[in-house]
Amino acid sequence: KQEVTQIPAALSVPEGENLVLNCSFTDSAIYNLQWFRQDPGKGLTSLLLIQSSQREQTSGRLNASLDKSSGRSTLYIAASQPGDSATYLCAVCSNTGNQFYFGTGTSLTVIP
Amino acid sequence: DGGITQSPKYLFRKEGQNVTLSCEQNLNHDAMYWYRQDPGQGLRLIYYSQIVNDFQKGDIAEGYSVSREKKESFPLTVTSAQKNPTAFYLCASINWAGPHQPQHFGDGTRLSIL
C-alpha cells in the first residue's frame, strides 16, 4: 500500500525567507501528485498538481518538483509571507485505482 | 460559483445515535469521496463513489454507511457502531472525465460526542 510521509511536521520561519517542504512516497507507480493548503478548521485547497510525466509545476511564488524514481516531491515557497501560514499536505494518486493517499502535512508559521 | 457544500459545520452525537453528514456538489463531478481527519494524521478514506448508485469501502469504512442516489449528493451516516467518531470529516469530488484534474474539497464537518 502507498505510504506518504511529510517532513518536517512543523516549520517556523521569518517573513521573506525561502523554504522547502518535503514529501516522500513508497510506490513510484503514481498517476499524479498534488499539493494542498489547509487553513485551520477548513477544507483543502489545491495548489499545484504534477502529472507523473512532469518534473515540476509553478504557480506564482510556489514551485513543486517531482522525482518519481526516488519517490520524492518538494514544494518551494519563495519570499514567504504571514498569509502563507497554514498546513500543507501532499497527496499521491495511484495508477492502480482512483484513490488518493495523503501525507500528515507540514504546519507552516511565517513570523512577521 | 461551483463547489462542494458540507453541512452542518459542527455536529454533536449522543451515545447510541446515528448521525448523517451532508455533502452536495454542483461541479457535475461523477466521483465523490469521504475522508476522516484526526489530529496529527493524514486524511483517511472512508468511502468513495465513482458513479450514481455505486460506492466502495475505503480503509476505515467500519461504523459508517453512505448512499449515492443522486449525482450531486453523497451523504455519510456515522452509526452507533463507530465507537470513536470524534473527528473532522471532509467530502471531496473529482472529474475523472478530463485528465489530471485536482480534487475539490468542502469545508468539513466537525463531529463530537456529547
mmCIF file of C-alpha atoms in Angstrom:
data_model
loop_
_atom_site.group_PDB
_atom_site.id
_atom_site.type_symbol
_atom_site.label_atom_id
_atom_site.label_comp_id
_atom_site.label_asym_id
_atom_site.label_seq_id
_atom_site.Cartn_x
_atom_site.Cartn_y
_atom_site.Cartn_z
ATOM 1 C CA LYS A 1 0.000 0.000 0.000
ATOM 2 C CA GLN A 2 1.187 3.509 -0.806
ATOM 3 C CA GLU A 3 2.620 5.402 2.174
ATOM 4 C CA VAL A 4 3.191 9.135 2.083
ATOM 5 C CA THR A 5 5.473 10.950 4.530
ATOM 6 C CA GLN A 6 5.986 14.665 5.040
ATOM 7 C CA ILE A 7 8.952 16.196 6.807
ATOM 8 C CA PRO A 8 9.140 18.367 8.828
ATOM 9 C CA ALA A 9 5.859 18.142 10.727
ATOM 10 C CA ALA A 10 6.140 21.806 11.672
ATOM 11 C CA LEU A 11 8.215 24.713 10.452
ATOM 12 C CA SER A 12 8.561 28.296 11.646
ATOM 13 C CA VAL A 13 10.348 30.894 9.520
ATOM 14 C CA PRO A 14 10.738 34.695 9.459
ATOM 15 C CA GLU A 15 8.886 36.602 6.788
ATOM 16 C CA GLY A 16 10.733 36.868 3.472
ATOM 17 C CA GLU A 17 12.594 33.587 3.789
ATOM 18 C CA ASN A 18 12.521 30.969 1.041
ATOM 19 C CA LEU A 19 11.567 27.496 2.236
ATOM 20 C CA VAL A 20 11.184 23.897 1.077
ATOM 21 C CA LEU A 21 8.616 21.344 2.193
ATOM 22 C CA ASN A 22 9.256 17.663 1.555
ATOM 23 C CA CYS A 23 7.010 14.777 0.588
ATOM 24 C CA SER A 24 8.089 11.173 0.021
ATOM 25 C CA PHE A 25 6.107 8.167 -1.173
ATOM 26 C CA THR A 26 6.853 4.449 -1.296
ATOM 27 C CA ASP A 27 5.305 3.315 -4.601
ATOM 28 C CA SER A 28 6.540 5.100 -7.724
ATOM 29 C CA ALA A 29 3.579 3.886 -9.814
ATOM 30 C CA ILE A 30 1.661 7.130 -9.469
ATOM 31 C CA TYR A 31 -0.763 8.944 -11.752
ATOM 32 C CA ASN A 32 -0.105 12.384 -10.303
ATOM 33 C CA LEU A 33 0.832 14.210 -7.109
ATOM 34 C CA GLN A 34 -0.985 17.176 -5.633
ATOM 35 C CA TRP A 35 -0.011 19.793 -3.077
ATOM 36 C CA PHE A 36 -2.790 21.263 -0.951
ATOM 37 C CA ARG A 37 -3.114 24.046 1.569
ATOM 38 C CA GLN A 38 -5.372 23.709 4.633
ATOM 39 C CA ASP A 39 -6.284 26.618 6.904
ATOM 40 C CA PRO A 40 -7.469 25.856 10.458
ATOM 41 C CA GLY A 41 -10.969 24.361 10.511
ATOM 42 C CA LYS A 42 -11.239 24.456 6.732
ATOM 43 C CA GLY A 43 -11.109 22.078 3.796
ATOM 44 C CA LEU A 44 -8.187 21.571 1.429
ATOM 45 C CA THR A 45 -7.367 23.951 -1.404
ATOM 46 C CA SER A 46 -5.402 22.600 -4.361
ATOM 47 C CA LEU A 47 -2.163 24.491 -5.001
ATOM 48 C CA LEU A 48 -0.308 22.506 -7.650
ATOM 49 C CA LEU A 49 -0.767 19.217 -9.489
ATOM 50 C CA ILE A 50 2.178 17.437 -11.101
ATOM 51 C CA GLN A 51 1.500 14.709 -13.619
ATOM 52 C CA SER A 52 3.655 11.574 -13.390
ATOM 53 C CA SER A 53 5.407 12.533 -16.640
ATOM 54 C CA GLN A 54 6.283 16.041 -15.416
ATOM 55 C CA ARG A 55 9.254 17.226 -13.355
ATOM 56 C CA GLU A 56 7.827 20.458 -11.952
ATOM 57 C CA GLN A 57 4.953 22.900 -11.860
ATOM 58 C CA THR A 58 4.941 26.570 -10.935
ATOM 59 C CA SER A 59 2.263 28.962 -9.732
ATOM 60 C CA GLY A 60 3.326 32.405 -8.601
ATOM 61 C CA ARG A 61 5.731 32.049 -5.651
ATOM 62 C CA LEU A 62 5.163 28.284 -5.500
ATOM 63 C CA ASN A 63 7.183 25.646 -7.318
ATOM 64 C CA ALA A 64 6.633 21.919 -6.935
ATOM 65 C CA SER A 65 9.037 19.294 -8.215
ATOM 66 C CA LEU A 66 8.638 15.565 -8.682
ATOM 67 C CA ASP A 67 11.271 12.821 -8.796
ATOM 68 C CA LYS A 68 9.197 9.714 -9.326
ATOM 69 C CA SER A 69 12.111 7.287 -9.378
ATOM 70 C CA SER A 70 13.233 8.327 -5.904
ATOM 71 C CA GLY A 71 9.695 8.767 -4.575
ATOM 72 C CA ARG A 72 10.089 12.442 -3.662
ATOM 73 C CA SER A 73 8.400 15.762 -4.219
ATOM 74 C CA THR A 74 9.255 19.194 -2.870
ATOM 75 C CA LEU A 75 7.211 22.361 -2.553
ATOM 76 C CA TYR A 76 9.322 25.515 -2.738
ATOM 77 C CA ILE A 77 7.807 28.735 -1.414
ATOM 78 C CA ALA A 78 9.672 31.905 -2.328
ATOM 79 C CA ALA A 79 9.667 35.085 -0.254
ATOM 80 C CA SER A 80 7.326 33.712 2.406
ATOM 81 C CA GLN A 81 4.552 35.931 3.831
ATOM 82 C CA PRO A 82 2.478 35.682 7.025
ATOM 83 C CA GLY A 83 -0.512 34.797 4.833
ATOM 84 C CA ASP A 84 1.313 31.609 3.826
ATOM 85 C CA SER A 85 0.838 30.275 7.370
ATOM 86 C CA ALA A 86 -1.201 27.078 7.048
ATOM 87 C CA THR A 87 -0.798 23.311 6.883
ATOM 88 C CA TYR A 88 0.497 21.972 3.590
ATOM 89 C CA LEU A 89 -0.403 18.428 2.523
ATOM 90 C CA CYS A 90 0.731 16.319 -0.391
ATOM 91 C CA ALA A 91 -1.407 13.590 -1.916
ATOM 92 C CA VAL A 92 -0.486 10.850 -4.354
ATOM 93 C CA CYS A 93 -2.937 9.405 -6.849
ATOM 94 C CA SER A 94 -2.028 5.804 -7.631
ATOM 95 C CA ASN A 95 -2.051 4.244 -11.081
ATOM 96 C CA THR A 96 -3.794 1.191 -9.694
ATOM 97 C CA GLY A 97 -7.036 2.853 -8.746
ATOM 98 C CA ASN A 98 -8.932 6.068 -8.347
ATOM 99 C CA GLN A 99 -7.707 6.656 -4.814
ATOM 100 C CA PHE A 100 -5.561 9.251 -3.130
ATOM 101 C CA TYR A 101 -3.022 8.789 -0.345
ATOM 102 C CA PHE A 102 -2.290 11.772 1.868
ATOM 103 C CA GLY A 103 0.684 12.748 3.960
ATOM 104 C CA THR A 104 0.242 14.029 7.514
ATOM 105 C CA GLY A 105 1.117 17.574 6.496
ATOM 106 C CA THR A 106 3.627 20.269 7.419
ATOM 107 C CA SER A 107 2.339 23.075 9.636
ATOM 108 C CA LEU A 108 3.985 26.313 8.467
ATOM 109 C CA THR A 109 4.164 29.507 10.507
ATOM 110 C CA VAL A 110 5.609 32.640 8.906
ATOM 111 C CA ILE A 111 6.588 35.195 11.543
ATOM 112 C CA PRO A 112 6.140 38.886 10.619
ATOM 113 C CA ASP B 1 -19.797 29.568 -8.126
ATOM 114 C CA GLY B 2 -19.337 25.833 -8.339
ATOM 115 C CA GLY B 3 -18.218 23.990 -5.268
ATOM 116 C CA ILE B 4 -18.893 21.483 -2.515
ATOM 117 C CA THR B 5 -21.162 22.289 0.417
ATOM 118 C CA GLN B 6 -20.915 20.305 3.638
ATOM 119 C CA SER B 7 -23.415 20.678 6.450
ATOM 120 C CA PRO B 8 -23.629 21.107 9.302
ATOM 121 C CA LYS B 9 -20.296 22.708 10.195
ATOM 122 C CA TYR B 10 -20.497 21.291 13.750
ATOM 123 C CA LEU B 11 -22.379 18.194 14.886
ATOM 124 C CA PHE B 12 -22.789 16.506 18.218
ATOM 125 C CA ARG B 13 -23.705 12.860 18.703
ATOM 126 C CA LYS B 14 -25.229 11.192 21.711
ATOM 127 C CA GLU B 15 -24.445 7.614 22.725
ATOM 128 C CA GLY B 16 -26.259 5.102 20.532
ATOM 129 C CA GLN B 17 -27.325 7.699 17.994
ATOM 130 C CA ASN B 18 -26.816 7.672 14.245
ATOM 131 C CA VAL B 19 -25.997 11.000 12.615
ATOM 132 C CA THR B 20 -25.843 11.981 8.948
ATOM 133 C CA LEU B 21 -23.394 14.418 7.380
ATOM 134 C CA SER B 22 -24.464 16.123 4.189
ATOM 135 C CA CYS B 23 -22.293 16.679 1.106
ATOM 136 C CA GLU B 24 -23.630 18.406 -2.013
ATOM 137 C CA GLN B 25 -21.663 19.407 -5.122
ATOM 138 C CA ASN B 26 -22.643 21.446 -8.179
ATOM 139 C CA LEU B 27 -19.457 20.720 -10.128
ATOM 140 C CA ASN B 28 -21.074 17.915 -12.156
ATOM 141 C CA HIS B 29 -18.385 15.513 -10.924
ATOM 142 C CA ASP B 30 -19.046 11.797 -11.101
ATOM 143 C CA ALA B 31 -16.675 10.773 -8.306
ATOM 144 C CA MET B 32 -17.123 11.714 -4.658
ATOM 145 C CA TYR B 33 -15.140 10.814 -1.527
ATOM 146 C CA TRP B 34 -15.449 10.906 2.250
ATOM 147 C CA TYR B 35 -12.334 11.313 4.404
ATOM 148 C CA ARG B 36 -11.738 11.422 8.124
ATOM 149 C CA GLN B 37 -9.027 13.681 9.537
ATOM 150 C CA ASP B 38 -7.649 13.248 13.055
ATOM 151 C CA PRO B 39 -5.020 15.497 14.693
ATOM 152 C CA GLY B 40 -1.512 14.577 13.551
ATOM 153 C CA GLN B 41 -2.797 12.114 10.963
ATOM 154 C CA GLY B 42 -3.317 12.370 7.257
ATOM 155 C CA LEU B 43 -6.712 12.055 5.616
ATOM 156 C CA ARG B 44 -8.059 8.519 5.712
ATOM 157 C CA LEU B 45 -10.565 7.278 3.162
ATOM 158 C CA ILE B 46 -13.943 6.123 4.491
ATOM 159 C CA TYR B 47 -15.994 5.553 1.318
ATOM 160 C CA TYR B 48 -15.913 6.641 -2.294
ATOM 161 C CA SER B 49 -18.322 6.581 -5.206
ATOM 162 C CA GLN B 50 -17.367 6.707 -8.873
ATOM 163 C CA ILE B 51 -20.931 6.834 -10.171
ATOM 164 C CA VAL B 52 -24.538 7.110 -9.023
ATOM 165 C CA ASN B 53 -25.855 4.038 -7.176
ATOM 166 C CA ASP B 54 -22.365 2.617 -6.707
ATOM 167 C CA PHE B 55 -19.833 3.048 -3.895
ATOM 168 C CA GLN B 56 -16.827 1.249 -2.426
ATOM 169 C CA LYS B 57 -15.386 0.934 1.057
ATOM 170 C CA GLY B 58 -12.196 2.748 1.875
ATOM 171 C CA ASP B 59 -9.639 1.909 4.545
ATOM 172 C CA ILE B 60 -11.821 2.742 7.564
ATOM 173 C CA ALA B 61 -15.426 2.011 6.496
ATOM 174 C CA GLU B 62 -16.470 0.137 9.651
ATOM 175 C CA GLY B 63 -19.166 2.027 11.545
ATOM 176 C CA TYR B 64 -20.063 4.226 8.575
ATOM 177 C CA SER B 65 -22.567 3.983 5.719
ATOM 178 C CA VAL B 66 -23.222 6.008 2.571
ATOM 179 C CA SER B 67 -25.685 6.335 -0.288
ATOM 180 C CA ARG B 68 -25.390 7.817 -3.756
ATOM 181 C CA GLU B 69 -28.903 8.228 -5.146
ATOM 182 C CA LYS B 70 -28.135 11.472 -6.962
ATOM 183 C CA LYS B 71 -25.005 12.626 -8.754
ATOM 184 C CA GLU B 72 -24.738 15.798 -6.685
ATOM 185 C CA SER B 73 -25.262 14.247 -3.250
ATOM 186 C CA PHE B 74 -23.186 11.795 -1.169
ATOM 187 C CA PRO B 75 -24.372 11.719 2.470
ATOM 188 C CA LEU B 76 -22.374 9.924 5.157
ATOM 189 C CA THR B 77 -24.046 8.279 8.163
ATOM 190 C CA VAL B 78 -21.976 7.726 11.281
ATOM 191 C CA THR B 79 -23.646 4.831 13.047
ATOM 192 C CA SER B 80 -23.625 3.890 16.724
ATOM 193 C CA ALA B 81 -21.190 1.099 15.785
ATOM 194 C CA GLN B 82 -18.474 3.713 15.253
ATOM 195 C CA LYS B 83 -17.052 3.895 18.770
ATOM 196 C CA ASN B 84 -14.662 6.783 18.213
ATOM 197 C CA PRO B 85 -16.445 9.177 15.855
ATOM 198 C CA THR B 86 -14.891 12.423 17.095
ATOM 199 C CA ALA B 87 -13.017 13.824 14.068
ATOM 200 C CA PHE B 88 -13.090 16.312 11.217
ATOM 201 C CA TYR B 89 -14.913 14.884 8.175
ATOM 202 C CA LEU B 90 -14.125 16.071 4.665
ATOM 203 C CA CYS B 91 -16.029 15.450 1.454
ATOM 204 C CA ALA B 92 -14.303 15.727 -1.924
ATOM 205 C CA SER B 93 -15.095 15.280 -5.595
ATOM 206 C CA ILE B 94 -13.184 14.981 -8.827
ATOM 207 C CA ASN B 95 -13.848 14.963 -12.559
ATOM 208 C CA TRP B 96 -12.217 11.800 -13.936
ATOM 209 C CA ALA B 97 -13.519 12.552 -17.439
ATOM 210 C CA GLY B 98 -10.712 15.036 -18.007
ATOM 211 C CA PRO B 99 -7.064 14.038 -17.481
ATOM 212 C CA HIS B 100 -5.221 15.100 -14.328
ATOM 213 C CA GLN B 101 -7.919 17.117 -12.616
ATOM 214 C CA PRO B 102 -7.487 18.255 -8.995
ATOM 215 C CA GLN B 103 -9.655 17.038 -6.156
ATOM 216 C CA HIS B 104 -12.077 19.649 -4.787
ATOM 217 C CA PHE B 105 -12.951 19.726 -1.084
ATOM 218 C CA GLY B 106 -15.765 21.048 1.072
ATOM 219 C CA ASP B 107 -15.123 22.980 4.292
ATOM 220 C CA GLY B 108 -15.704 19.979 6.516
ATOM 221 C CA THR B 109 -17.931 18.907 9.395
ATOM 222 C CA ARG B 110 -16.535 18.607 12.912
ATOM 223 C CA LEU B 111 -18.245 15.793 14.821
ATOM 224 C CA SER B 112 -18.037 15.477 18.592
ATOM 225 C CA ILE B 113 -19.566 13.171 21.182
ATOM 226 C CA LEU B 114 -21.841 14.644 23.864
#
